[in-house]
Amino acid sequence: MSDFIFQDEVEDESPGNPKLDKYWRVLVVDDDESVHQVTKLVLADAEIEHRKLDIVSAYSSEEAQLILEKDDTFCMAFVDVVMETDHAGLELVEWIRKALGNQAIRLILRTGQAGQAPEAKVIKEFDINDYKEKTDFTASKMITTVYASIRAYRDIMTIKRSLDAFKKLIEATHDLLKI
């Protein structure tokens, strides 16, 4: 019997390598351009688990819906409450969870008008993951929120992949037993 010695594989680090091109995709939904600019500025150098952030802007709930219908790769979204209407952000959250059926995306509600959407009521009635008032939302709190949200999303997706693999295993076992 001969011994085989294999050379270690070297990862391709050239541009275009999918492993290096992975990003955490973050959607910012707000009708205020300055909110988008500040968010991008604060998160510009953030890197979580060797991945940078890809921040996508939507300036209305309608625009956000169009983006989310075509692209399900977002791990989190910052959603303003008051945009086209006083409750456009809340309606968007409800649409994402119910109509779109996306339970994985972490939804962070941001509001500059807390009276329009009182925190206790919103947390109780809507499937959001966090609630932040813009006046209290510092750069440090934003970064902390992003880290926590992305880690939660990562864990949800790991569980989802494991569950999908388990379902396939059960189906294969069932088919094998039939044979």
Coordinates of C-alpha atoms in Angstrom, one line a residue:
M1 CA 0.0 0.0 0.0
S2 CA 1.4 3.4 -0.9
D3 CA 1.1 6.6 1.1
F4 CA -0.4 9.5 -0.7
I5 CA 0.7 13.0 0.3
F6 CA -1.5 15.8 -0.9
Q7 CA -0.4 19.4 -1.1
D8 CA -2.5 21.9 0.9
E9 CA -4.9 23.8 -1.3
V10 CA -4.3 27.5 -1.5
E11 CA -7.4 29.7 -1.5
D12 CA -7.7 32.0 -4.5
E13 CA -7.4 35.6 -3.1
S14 CA -7.9 37.3 -6.4
P15 CA -10.7 39.7 -6.9
G16 CA -14.0 38.0 -7.9
N17 CA -13.4 35.1 -5.4
P18 CA -16.9 34.6 -3.9
K19 CA -15.5 34.0 -0.4
L20 CA -13.9 37.4 -0.5
D21 CA -16.9 39.1 -2.1
K22 CA -19.4 38.2 0.6
Y23 CA -21.0 41.0 2.4
W24 CA -23.7 41.4 5.1
R25 CA -26.5 43.3 3.3
V26 CA -28.2 46.0 5.3
L27 CA -31.3 47.9 4.1
V28 CA -31.9 51.4 5.3
V29 CA -35.5 52.6 4.8
D30 CA -35.9 56.3 5.6
D31 CA -37.2 59.3 3.7
D32 CA -34.5 61.5 5.2
E33 CA -31.3 61.5 3.1
S34 CA -29.2 62.6 6.1
V35 CA -30.1 59.4 7.9
H36 CA -28.7 57.4 5.0
Q37 CA -25.5 59.4 4.9
V38 CA -24.9 59.1 8.7
T39 CA -25.7 55.4 8.7
K40 CA -23.2 54.8 5.8
L41 CA -20.6 57.0 7.5
V42 CA -20.9 55.3 10.9
L43 CA -20.8 51.8 9.4
A44 CA -18.3 52.4 6.6
D45 CA -15.4 50.5 8.3
A46 CA -17.5 47.9 10.1
E47 CA -16.4 44.3 9.5
I48 CA -18.3 41.5 11.2
E49 CA -16.8 38.0 10.9
H50 CA -14.5 39.0 8.1
R51 CA -17.3 40.5 6.1
K52 CA -17.9 44.1 5.2
L53 CA -21.4 45.7 5.1
D54 CA -23.3 46.4 1.8
I55 CA -25.7 49.2 2.7
V56 CA -28.6 49.7 0.4
S57 CA -30.9 52.7 0.6
A58 CA -34.7 52.9 0.1
Y59 CA -36.5 56.2 0.6
S60 CA -40.0 54.9 1.1
S61 CA -41.7 51.8 2.2
E62 CA -42.9 51.2 -1.4
E63 CA -39.3 51.3 -2.7
A64 CA -38.3 49.0 0.1
Q65 CA -41.0 46.5 -0.9
L66 CA -39.7 46.5 -4.5
I67 CA -36.2 45.8 -3.3
L68 CA -37.2 43.1 -0.9
E69 CA -39.4 41.3 -3.5
K70 CA -36.4 40.9 -5.8
D71 CA -33.7 40.3 -3.2
D72 CA -33.9 38.2 -0.1
T73 CA -30.2 38.5 0.9
F74 CA -30.7 41.2 3.5
C75 CA -29.7 40.2 7.0
M76 CA -31.2 43.3 8.6
A77 CA -33.1 46.6 8.0
F78 CA -33.3 49.9 9.7
V79 CA -36.9 51.1 9.2
D80 CA -38.2 54.5 9.9
V81 CA -41.8 54.7 11.1
V82 CA -43.0 57.9 9.6
M83 CA -42.4 58.2 5.8
E84 CA -45.2 58.4 3.2
T85 CA -47.7 58.1 6.0
D86 CA -47.6 58.2 9.8
H87 CA -47.3 54.4 10.0
A88 CA -45.6 53.5 6.7
G89 CA -42.7 51.8 8.5
L90 CA -45.0 49.7 10.7
E91 CA -47.0 48.6 7.6
L92 CA -43.7 47.7 5.9
V93 CA -42.7 45.5 8.9
E94 CA -46.1 43.8 8.8
W95 CA -45.7 43.2 5.0
I96 CA -42.2 41.7 5.4
R97 CA -43.3 39.3 8.1
K98 CA -46.7 38.3 6.8
A99 CA -47.0 38.9 3.0
L100 CA -43.3 38.3 2.2
G101 CA -43.0 35.6 4.9
N102 CA -39.5 36.7 5.8
Q103 CA -38.8 35.8 9.5
A104 CA -35.0 35.8 9.2
I105 CA -34.3 39.5 8.5
R106 CA -33.7 41.4 11.7
L107 CA -35.9 44.6 11.7
I108 CA -34.8 47.6 13.7
L109 CA -37.4 50.3 13.9
R110 CA -36.0 53.8 14.1
T111 CA -38.2 56.8 14.7
G112 CA -37.7 60.5 15.2
Q113 CA -41.3 60.8 16.4
A114 CA -41.8 58.3 19.2
G115 CA -45.3 59.6 19.9
Q116 CA -46.4 58.3 16.5
A117 CA -45.3 54.8 17.5
P118 CA -45.0 54.3 21.3
E119 CA -42.3 51.7 22.1
A120 CA -44.3 49.5 24.4
K121 CA -47.2 49.3 21.9
V122 CA -45.0 48.7 18.9
I123 CA -42.9 46.0 20.5
K124 CA -46.1 44.2 21.6
E125 CA -48.0 44.4 18.3
F126 CA -45.3 44.2 15.6
D127 CA -42.7 41.5 15.0
I128 CA -39.6 43.8 15.2
N129 CA -36.3 43.0 16.8
D130 CA -35.4 46.4 18.3
Y131 CA -36.7 49.9 18.7
K132 CA -34.5 53.0 18.6
E133 CA -35.4 56.6 18.9
K134 CA -33.2 58.6 16.5
T135 CA -32.3 61.2 19.2
D136 CA -30.8 58.5 21.4
F137 CA -29.2 56.4 18.7
T138 CA -25.5 57.1 18.9
A139 CA -22.8 55.8 16.6
S140 CA -21.7 53.3 19.3
K141 CA -25.3 52.1 19.8
M142 CA -25.7 51.7 16.0
I143 CA -22.6 49.6 15.7
T144 CA -23.7 47.5 18.7
T145 CA -27.1 47.0 17.2
V146 CA -25.7 45.9 13.8
Y147 CA -23.3 43.4 15.5
A148 CA -26.2 41.9 17.5
S149 CA -28.6 41.8 14.6
I150 CA -26.1 40.2 12.2
R151 CA -25.1 37.6 14.8
A152 CA -28.8 36.8 15.4
Y153 CA -29.4 36.5 11.6
R154 CA -26.3 34.3 11.2
D155 CA -27.7 31.9 13.9
I156 CA -31.2 31.8 12.4
M157 CA -29.7 31.0 9.0
T158 CA -27.5 28.2 10.5
I159 CA -30.6 26.7 12.2
K160 CA -32.6 27.0 9.0
R161 CA -29.8 25.2 6.9
S162 CA -29.6 22.5 9.6
L163 CA -33.4 22.0 9.5
D164 CA -33.4 21.9 5.7
A165 CA -30.7 19.3 5.7
F166 CA -32.5 17.3 8.4
K167 CA -35.7 17.3 6.3
K168 CA -33.8 16.0 3.3
L169 CA -32.3 13.3 5.4
I170 CA -35.7 12.2 6.7
E171 CA -37.0 12.2 3.1
A172 CA -34.1 10.1 1.9
T173 CA -34.5 7.7 4.8
H174 CA -38.2 7.4 4.0
D175 CA -37.5 6.7 0.3
L176 CA -34.8 4.2 1.3
L177 CA -37.1 2.4 3.6
K178 CA -39.7 2.2 0.8
I179 CA -37.2 0.5 -1.4

